[in-house]
Amino acid sequence: MPITAKAAPGAKLLTPTDHTLVMIDFQSQMAFATHSIEAVTLRNNAALVAHAAAGFGASTILTTVAEKSFSGPMFDEIKAAFPGQAMLDRTSMNTWEDAAVIKRVNEIGKSRIVLCGLWTGVCIVGPALSALDQGFEVYVIADACGDVSAEAHDRAMDRMVQAGAQPMTSLQYLLELQRDWARTDTYEMTTGIAKKFGGAYGLGIIYAQSMFGAHEG
């Protein structure tokens, strides 16, 4: 029997209102030992994710580990996207074992969790496997994570994907929340974030808009 196509999004696609983004341990001490991704690229990708979530109003939890005593403050690029939002500081490497974080997850009450942070093999694997075990859907923004080596990052991603987590990228996250250029209310915001943090894609938007007055949709 033939399948009938419909002009409708797939159920696995994220929307601004269906998930909680958890940004974990984007801190100086953690970044110093990160070698799977350049620090500049990591900060840029984390900023893109943070500004996308803030712009679309996605529920977001910001959490640090030993902020005052060891690891240092969260990246300014992330704090700038969420002015005044409290950081939930932990002692546990696994965010999902922290009572304050879990209280906030339950207050928000969404069954989809999107994760990014440092390091992939410890601070992202822990909550990803724990949330999956409790029945949550888990997405991991791979290029907004980093680890002490490419091997450590890649094996961590493999482990989470094999357990059921869905990998994605920072630019993919932004564009998945927009998903239709006819959504004019968020068009300028989305392209503005892309122009600032979207690398070559952002340069392309700047060029097209400046030279030809181009406009998607």
PDB file of N, CA, C and O in Angstrom, residues 51-107:
ATOM      1  N   HIS A  51      22.490  31.858  22.381  1.00  0.00           N
ATOM      2  CA  HIS A  51      21.687  32.944  21.810  1.00  0.00           C
ATOM      3  C   HIS A  51      20.481  32.404  21.053  1.00  0.00           C
ATOM      4  O   HIS A  51      19.419  33.047  21.041  1.00  0.00           O
ATOM      5  N   ALA A  52      20.612  31.240  20.438  1.00  0.00           N
ATOM      6  CA  ALA A  52      19.458  30.623  19.778  1.00  0.00           C
ATOM      7  C   ALA A  52      18.388  30.274  20.805  1.00  0.00           C
ATOM      8  O   ALA A  52      17.207  30.591  20.633  1.00  0.00           O
ATOM      9  N   ALA A  53      18.801  29.627  21.891  1.00  0.00           N
ATOM     10  CA  ALA A  53      17.841  29.242  22.934  1.00  0.00           C
ATOM     11  C   ALA A  53      17.192  30.462  23.561  1.00  0.00           C
ATOM     12  O   ALA A  53      15.971  30.502  23.753  1.00  0.00           O
ATOM     13  N   ALA A  54      17.985  31.469  23.867  1.00  0.00           N
ATOM     14  CA  ALA A  54      17.439  32.680  24.478  1.00  0.00           C
ATOM     15  C   ALA A  54      16.494  33.390  23.517  1.00  0.00           C
ATOM     16  O   ALA A  54      15.414  33.847  23.911  1.00  0.00           O
ATOM     17  N   GLY A  55      16.889  33.487  22.262  1.00  0.00           N
ATOM     18  CA  GLY A  55      16.079  34.189  21.287  1.00  0.00           C
ATOM     19  C   GLY A  55      14.732  33.534  21.043  1.00  0.00           C
ATOM     20  O   GLY A  55      13.718  34.213  20.868  1.00  0.00           O
ATOM     21  N   PHE A  56      14.719  32.215  21.023  1.00  0.00           N
ATOM     22  CA  PHE A  56      13.473  31.483  20.786  1.00  0.00           C
ATOM     23  C   PHE A  56      12.716  31.182  22.075  1.00  0.00           C
ATOM     24  O   PHE A  56      11.640  30.585  22.039  1.00  0.00           O
ATOM     25  N   GLY A  57      13.283  31.568  23.224  1.00  0.00           N
ATOM     26  CA  GLY A  57      12.603  31.343  24.490  1.00  0.00           C
ATOM     27  C   GLY A  57      12.597  29.898  24.939  1.00  0.00           C
ATOM     28  O   GLY A  57      11.692  29.478  25.680  1.00  0.00           O
ATOM     29  N   ALA A  58      13.590  29.112  24.515  1.00  0.00           N
ATOM     30  CA  ALA A  58      13.668  27.715  24.950  1.00  0.00           C
ATOM     31  C   ALA A  58      14.070  27.645  26.422  1.00  0.00           C
ATOM     32  O   ALA A  58      14.936  28.401  26.881  1.00  0.00           O
ATOM     33  N   SER A  59      13.445  26.758  27.162  1.00  0.00           N
ATOM     34  CA  SER A  59      13.794  26.564  28.575  1.00  0.00           C
ATOM     35  C   SER A  59      15.259  26.157  28.680  1.00  0.00           C
ATOM     36  O   SER A  59      15.681  25.217  28.010  1.00  0.00           O
ATOM     37  N   THR A  60      16.013  26.853  29.518  1.00  0.00           N
ATOM     38  CA  THR A  60      17.459  26.623  29.580  1.00  0.00           C
ATOM     39  C   THR A  60      17.934  26.585  31.023  1.00  0.00           C
ATOM     40  O   THR A  60      17.566  27.438  31.840  1.00  0.00           O
ATOM     41  N   ILE A  61      18.769  25.600  31.316  1.00  0.00           N
ATOM     42  CA  ILE A  61      19.420  25.486  32.619  1.00  0.00           C
ATOM     43  C   ILE A  61      20.916  25.690  32.397  1.00  0.00           C
ATOM     44  O   ILE A  61      21.512  25.060  31.514  1.00  0.00           O
ATOM     45  N   LEU A  62      21.518  26.563  33.186  1.00  0.00           N
ATOM     46  CA  LEU A  62      22.961  26.802  33.139  1.00  0.00           C
ATOM     47  C   LEU A  62      23.570  26.243  34.416  1.00  0.00           C
ATOM     48  O   LEU A  62      23.157  26.618  35.516  1.00  0.00           O
ATOM     49  N   THR A  63      24.533  25.352  34.264  1.00  0.00           N
ATOM     50  CA  THR A  63      25.103  24.732  35.459  1.00  0.00           C
ATOM     51  C   THR A  63      26.624  24.695  35.378  1.00  0.00           C
ATOM     52  O   THR A  63      27.206  24.520  34.310  1.00  0.00           O
ATOM     53  N   THR A  64      27.244  24.882  36.527  1.00  0.00           N
ATOM     54  CA  THR A  64      28.699  24.879  36.645  1.00  0.00           C
ATOM     55  C   THR A  64      29.115  23.870  37.708  1.00  0.00           C
ATOM     56  O   THR A  64      28.292  23.388  38.481  1.00  0.00           O
ATOM     57  N   VAL A  65      30.415  23.592  37.746  1.00  0.00           N
ATOM     58  CA  VAL A  65      30.951  22.715  38.786  1.00  0.00           C
ATOM     59  C   VAL A  65      32.077  23.452  39.507  1.00  0.00           C
ATOM     60  O   VAL A  65      32.981  23.998  38.870  1.00  0.00           O
ATOM     61  N   ALA A  66      31.998  23.518  40.813  1.00  0.00           N
ATOM     62  CA  ALA A  66      33.040  24.140  41.643  1.00  0.00           C
ATOM     63  C   ALA A  66      33.458  25.491  41.073  1.00  0.00           C
ATOM     64  O   ALA A  66      34.644  25.787  40.929  1.00  0.00           O
ATOM     65  N   GLU A  67      32.474  26.336  40.803  1.00  0.00           N
ATOM     66  CA  GLU A  67      32.753  27.619  40.144  1.00  0.00           C
ATOM     67  C   GLU A  67      33.717  28.489  40.947  1.00  0.00           C
ATOM     68  O   GLU A  67      34.685  29.034  40.404  1.00  0.00           O
ATOM     69  N   LYS A  68      33.483  28.633  42.233  1.00  0.00           N
ATOM     70  CA  LYS A  68      34.279  29.551  43.043  1.00  0.00           C
ATOM     71  C   LYS A  68      35.611  28.966  43.493  1.00  0.00           C
ATOM     72  O   LYS A  68      36.586  29.690  43.689  1.00  0.00           O
ATOM     73  N   SER A  69      35.656  27.640  43.644  1.00  0.00           N
ATOM     74  CA  SER A  69      36.835  27.025  44.252  1.00  0.00           C
ATOM     75  C   SER A  69      37.836  26.442  43.263  1.00  0.00           C
ATOM     76  O   SER A  69      38.990  26.212  43.619  1.00  0.00           O
ATOM     77  N   PHE A  70      37.401  26.196  41.991  1.00  0.00           N
ATOM     78  CA  PHE A  70      38.326  25.516  41.090  1.00  0.00           C
ATOM     79  C   PHE A  70      38.128  25.864  39.612  1.00  0.00           C
ATOM     80  O   PHE A  70      39.069  26.257  38.940  1.00  0.00           O
ATOM     81  N   SER A  71      36.915  25.742  39.087  1.00  0.00           N
ATOM     82  CA  SER A  71      36.717  25.735  37.637  1.00  0.00           C
ATOM     83  C   SER A  71      36.521  27.105  37.015  1.00  0.00           C
ATOM     84  O   SER A  71      36.670  27.259  35.803  1.00  0.00           O
ATOM     85  N   GLY A  72      36.162  28.105  37.809  1.00  0.00           N
ATOM     86  CA  GLY A  72      35.985  29.442  37.271  1.00  0.00           C
ATOM     87  C   GLY A  72      34.587  29.689  36.719  1.00  0.00           C
ATOM     88  O   GLY A  72      33.742  28.793  36.678  1.00  0.00           O
ATOM     89  N   PRO A  73      34.323  30.929  36.267  1.00  0.00           N
ATOM     90  CA  PRO A  73      32.986  31.298  35.811  1.00  0.00           C
ATOM     91  C   PRO A  73      32.637  30.714  34.450  1.00  0.00           C
ATOM     92  O   PRO A  73      33.512  30.318  33.685  1.00  0.00           O
ATOM     93  N   MET A  74      31.352  30.685  34.164  1.00  0.00           N
ATOM     94  CA  MET A  74      30.882  30.265  32.853  1.00  0.00           C
ATOM     95  C   MET A  74      31.280  31.311  31.814  1.00  0.00           C
ATOM     96  O   MET A  74      31.418  32.490  32.114  1.00  0.00           O
ATOM     97  N   PHE A  75      31.468  30.853  30.570  1.00  0.00           N
ATOM     98  CA  PHE A  75      31.875  31.745  29.488  1.00  0.00           C
ATOM     99  C   PHE A  75      30.970  32.984  29.426  1.00  0.00           C
ATOM    100  O   PHE A  75      29.741  32.870  29.502  1.00  0.00           O
ATOM    101  N   ASP A  76      31.570  34.135  29.219  1.00  0.00           N
ATOM    102  CA  ASP A  76      30.807  35.382  29.127  1.00  0.00           C
ATOM    103  C   ASP A  76      29.801  35.348  27.974  1.00  0.00           C
ATOM    104  O   ASP A  76      28.731  35.952  28.070  1.00  0.00           O
ATOM    105  N   GLU A  77      30.141  34.659  26.881  1.00  0.00           N
ATOM    106  CA  GLU A  77      29.247  34.604  25.724  1.00  0.00           C
ATOM    107  C   GLU A  77      27.912  33.957  26.073  1.00  0.00           C
ATOM    108  O   GLU A  77      26.868  34.319  25.512  1.00  0.00           O
ATOM    109  N   ILE A  78      27.947  33.011  26.992  1.00  0.00           N
ATOM    110  CA  ILE A  78      26.716  32.339  27.415  1.00  0.00           C
ATOM    111  C   ILE A  78      25.956  33.213  28.400  1.00  0.00           C
ATOM    112  O   ILE A  78      24.744  33.402  28.283  1.00  0.00           O
ATOM    113  N   LYS A  79      26.671  33.775  29.366  1.00  0.00           N
ATOM    114  CA  LYS A  79      26.014  34.637  30.346  1.00  0.00           C
ATOM    115  C   LYS A  79      25.359  35.838  29.681  1.00  0.00           C
ATOM    116  O   LYS A  79      24.302  36.307  30.113  1.00  0.00           O
ATOM    117  N   ALA A  80      25.959  36.330  28.601  1.00  0.00           N
ATOM    118  CA  ALA A  80      25.402  37.486  27.897  1.00  0.00           C
ATOM    119  C   ALA A  80      24.039  37.177  27.286  1.00  0.00           C
ATOM    120  O   ALA A  80      23.199  38.065  27.152  1.00  0.00           O
ATOM    121  N   ALA A  81      23.821  35.921  26.917  1.00  0.00           N
ATOM    122  CA  ALA A  81      22.539  35.523  26.324  1.00  0.00           C
ATOM    123  C   ALA A  81      21.448  35.405  27.381  1.00  0.00           C
ATOM    124  O   ALA A  81      20.257  35.502  27.055  1.00  0.00           O
ATOM    125  N   PHE A  82      21.847  35.186  28.633  1.00  0.00           N
ATOM    126  CA  PHE A  82      20.886  34.988  29.729  1.00  0.00           C
ATOM    127  C   PHE A  82      21.223  35.915  30.895  1.00  0.00           C
ATOM    128  O   PHE A  82      21.590  35.446  31.974  1.00  0.00           O
ATOM    129  N   PRO A  83      21.133  37.219  30.684  1.00  0.00           N
ATOM    130  CA  PRO A  83      21.527  38.143  31.760  1.00  0.00           C
ATOM    131  C   PRO A  83      20.690  37.937  33.014  1.00  0.00           C
ATOM    132  O   PRO A  83      19.466  37.854  32.960  1.00  0.00           O
ATOM    133  N   GLY A  84      21.399  37.795  34.121  1.00  0.00           N
ATOM    134  CA  GLY A  84      20.713  37.654  35.402  1.00  0.00           C
ATOM    135  C   GLY A  84      20.297  36.242  35.758  1.00  0.00           C
ATOM    136  O   GLY A  84      19.857  36.000  36.886  1.00  0.00           O
ATOM    137  N   GLN A  85      20.430  35.279  34.822  1.00  0.00           N
ATOM    138  CA  GLN A  85      20.024  33.914  35.152  1.00  0.00           C
ATOM    139  C   GLN A  85      21.044  33.266  36.075  1.00  0.00           C
ATOM    140  O   GLN A  85      22.257  33.321  35.831  1.00  0.00           O
ATOM    141  N   ALA A  86      20.576  32.624  37.115  1.00  0.00           N
ATOM    142  CA  ALA A  86      21.461  31.993  38.098  1.00  0.00           C
ATOM    143  C   ALA A  86      22.127  30.757  37.524  1.00  0.00           C
ATOM    144  O   ALA A  86      21.523  30.006  36.750  1.00  0.00           O
ATOM    145  N   MET A  87      23.374  30.566  37.913  1.00  0.00           N
ATOM    146  CA  MET A  87      24.095  29.337  37.592  1.00  0.00           C
ATOM    147  C   MET A  87      23.846  28.337  38.718  1.00  0.00           C
ATOM    148  O   MET A  87      23.974  28.694  39.901  1.00  0.00           O
ATOM    149  N   LEU A  88      23.500  27.132  38.375  1.00  0.00           N
ATOM    150  CA  LEU A  88      23.342  26.086  39.379  1.00  0.00           C
ATOM    151  C   LEU A  88      24.687  25.389  39.549  1.00  0.00           C
ATOM    152  O   LEU A  88      25.121  24.630  38.688  1.00  0.00           O
ATOM    153  N   ASP A  89      25.367  25.678  40.647  1.00  0.00           N
ATOM    154  CA  ASP A  89      26.699  25.129  40.874  1.00  0.00           C
ATOM    155  C   ASP A  89      26.600  23.777  41.570  1.00  0.00           C
ATOM    156  O   ASP A  89      25.781  23.585  42.470  1.00  0.00           O
ATOM    157  N   ARG A  90      27.460  22.836  41.147  1.00  0.00           N
ATOM    158  CA  ARG A  90      27.389  21.465  41.634  1.00  0.00           C
ATOM    159  C   ARG A  90      28.728  21.030  42.207  1.00  0.00           C
ATOM    160  O   ARG A  90      29.752  21.656  41.979  1.00  0.00           O
ATOM    161  N   THR A  91      28.674  19.887  42.891  1.00  0.00           N
ATOM    162  CA  THR A  91      29.898  19.155  43.225  1.00  0.00           C
ATOM    163  C   THR A  91      29.982  17.881  42.392  1.00  0.00           C
ATOM    164  O   THR A  91      31.069  17.350  42.171  1.00  0.00           O
ATOM    165  N   SER A  92      28.848  17.396  41.909  1.00  0.00           N
ATOM    166  CA  SER A  92      28.818  16.124  41.175  1.00  0.00           C
ATOM    167  C   SER A  92      29.266  16.307  39.734  1.00  0.00           C
ATOM    168  O   SER A  92      28.927  17.299  39.080  1.00  0.00           O
ATOM    169  N   MET A  93      30.042  15.348  39.228  1.00  0.00           N
ATOM    170  CA  MET A  93      30.419  15.361  37.815  1.00  0.00           C
ATOM    171  C   MET A  93      29.212  15.088  36.934  1.00  0.00           C
ATOM    172  O   MET A  93      29.108  15.621  35.828  1.00  0.00           O
ATOM    173  N   ASN A  94      28.298  14.254  37.410  1.00  0.00           N
ATOM    174  CA  ASN A  94      27.078  13.935  36.675  1.00  0.00           C
ATOM    175  C   ASN A  94      25.981  14.920  37.083  1.00  0.00           C
ATOM    176  O   ASN A  94      25.451  14.852  38.192  1.00  0.00           O
ATOM    177  N   THR A  95      25.654  15.815  36.181  1.00  0.00           N
ATOM    178  CA  THR A  95      24.622  16.830  36.453  1.00  0.00           C
ATOM    179  C   THR A  95      23.312  16.207  36.906  1.00  0.00           C
ATOM    180  O   THR A  95      22.576  16.787  37.719  1.00  0.00           O
ATOM    181  N   TRP A  96      22.996  15.020  36.390  1.00  0.00           N
ATOM    182  CA  TRP A  96      21.717  14.368  36.700  1.00  0.00           C
ATOM    183  C   TRP A  96      21.663  13.853  38.134  1.00  0.00           C
ATOM    184  O   TRP A  96      20.610  13.445  38.606  1.00  0.00           O
ATOM    185  N   GLU A  97      22.757  13.901  38.862  1.00  0.00           N
ATOM    186  CA  GLU A  97      22.766  13.499  40.265  1.00  0.00           C
ATOM    187  C   GLU A  97      22.674  14.700  41.205  1.00  0.00           C
ATOM    188  O   GLU A  97      22.737  14.533  42.437  1.00  0.00           O
ATOM    189  N   ASP A  98      22.523  15.890  40.642  1.00  0.00           N
ATOM    190  CA  ASP A  98      22.437  17.095  41.454  1.00  0.00           C
ATOM    191  C   ASP A  98      20.978  17.444  41.726  1.00  0.00           C
ATOM    192  O   ASP A  98      20.191  17.631  40.796  1.00  0.00           O
ATOM    193  N   ALA A  99      20.608  17.544  42.988  1.00  0.00           N
ATOM    194  CA  ALA A  99      19.206  17.735  43.366  1.00  0.00           C
ATOM    195  C   ALA A  99      18.642  19.056  42.845  1.00  0.00           C
ATOM    196  O   ALA A  99      17.488  19.125  42.408  1.00  0.00           O
ATOM    197  N   ALA A 100      19.447  20.125  42.868  1.00  0.00           N
ATOM    198  CA  ALA A 100      18.950  21.428  42.422  1.00  0.00           C
ATOM    199  C   ALA A 100      18.664  21.426  40.924  1.00  0.00           C
ATOM    200  O   ALA A 100      17.669  22.006  40.466  1.00  0.00           O
ATOM    201  N   VAL A 101      19.529  20.779  40.155  1.00  0.00           N
ATOM    202  CA  VAL A 101      19.310  20.693  38.706  1.00  0.00           C
ATOM    203  C   VAL A 101      18.058  19.874  38.411  1.00  0.00           C
ATOM    204  O   VAL A 101      17.211  20.269  37.598  1.00  0.00           O
ATOM    205  N   ILE A 102      17.934  18.740  39.070  1.00  0.00           N
ATOM    206  CA  ILE A 102      16.768  17.879  38.822  1.00  0.00           C
ATOM    207  C   ILE A 102      15.479  18.559  39.259  1.00  0.00           C
ATOM    208  O   ILE A 102      14.435  18.424  38.603  1.00  0.00           O
ATOM    209  N   LYS A 103      15.537  19.312  40.331  1.00  0.00           N
ATOM    210  CA  LYS A 103      14.353  20.082  40.743  1.00  0.00           C
ATOM    211  C   LYS A 103      13.933  21.024  39.627  1.00  0.00           C
ATOM    212  O   LYS A 103      12.739  21.152  39.311  1.00  0.00           O
ATOM    213  N   ARG A 104      14.907  21.682  39.008  1.00  0.00           N
ATOM    214  CA  ARG A 104      14.596  22.617  37.931  1.00  0.00           C
ATOM    215  C   ARG A 104      14.084  21.887  36.689  1.00  0.00           C
ATOM    216  O   ARG A 104      13.141  22.360  36.034  1.00  0.00           O
ATOM    217  N   VAL A 105      14.682  20.742  36.364  1.00  0.00           N
ATOM    218  CA  VAL A 105      14.193  19.934  35.244  1.00  0.00           C
ATOM    219  C   VAL A 105      12.720  19.585  35.454  1.00  0.00           C
ATOM    220  O   VAL A 105      11.891  19.692  34.543  1.00  0.00           O
ATOM    221  N   ASN A 106      12.383  19.175  36.669  1.00  0.00           N
ATOM    222  CA  ASN A 106      11.001  18.785  36.972  1.00  0.00           C
ATOM    223  C   ASN A 106      10.056  19.985  36.987  1.00  0.00           C
ATOM    224  O   ASN A 106       8.891  19.869  36.600  1.00  0.00           O
ATOM    225  N   GLU A 107      10.542  21.133  37.415  1.00  0.00           N
ATOM    226  CA  GLU A 107       9.719  22.345  37.379  1.00  0.00           C
ATOM    227  C   GLU A 107       9.376  22.721  35.940  1.00  0.00           C
ATOM    228  O   GLU A 107       8.248  23.118  35.636  1.00  0.00           O
TER     229      GLU A 107
END
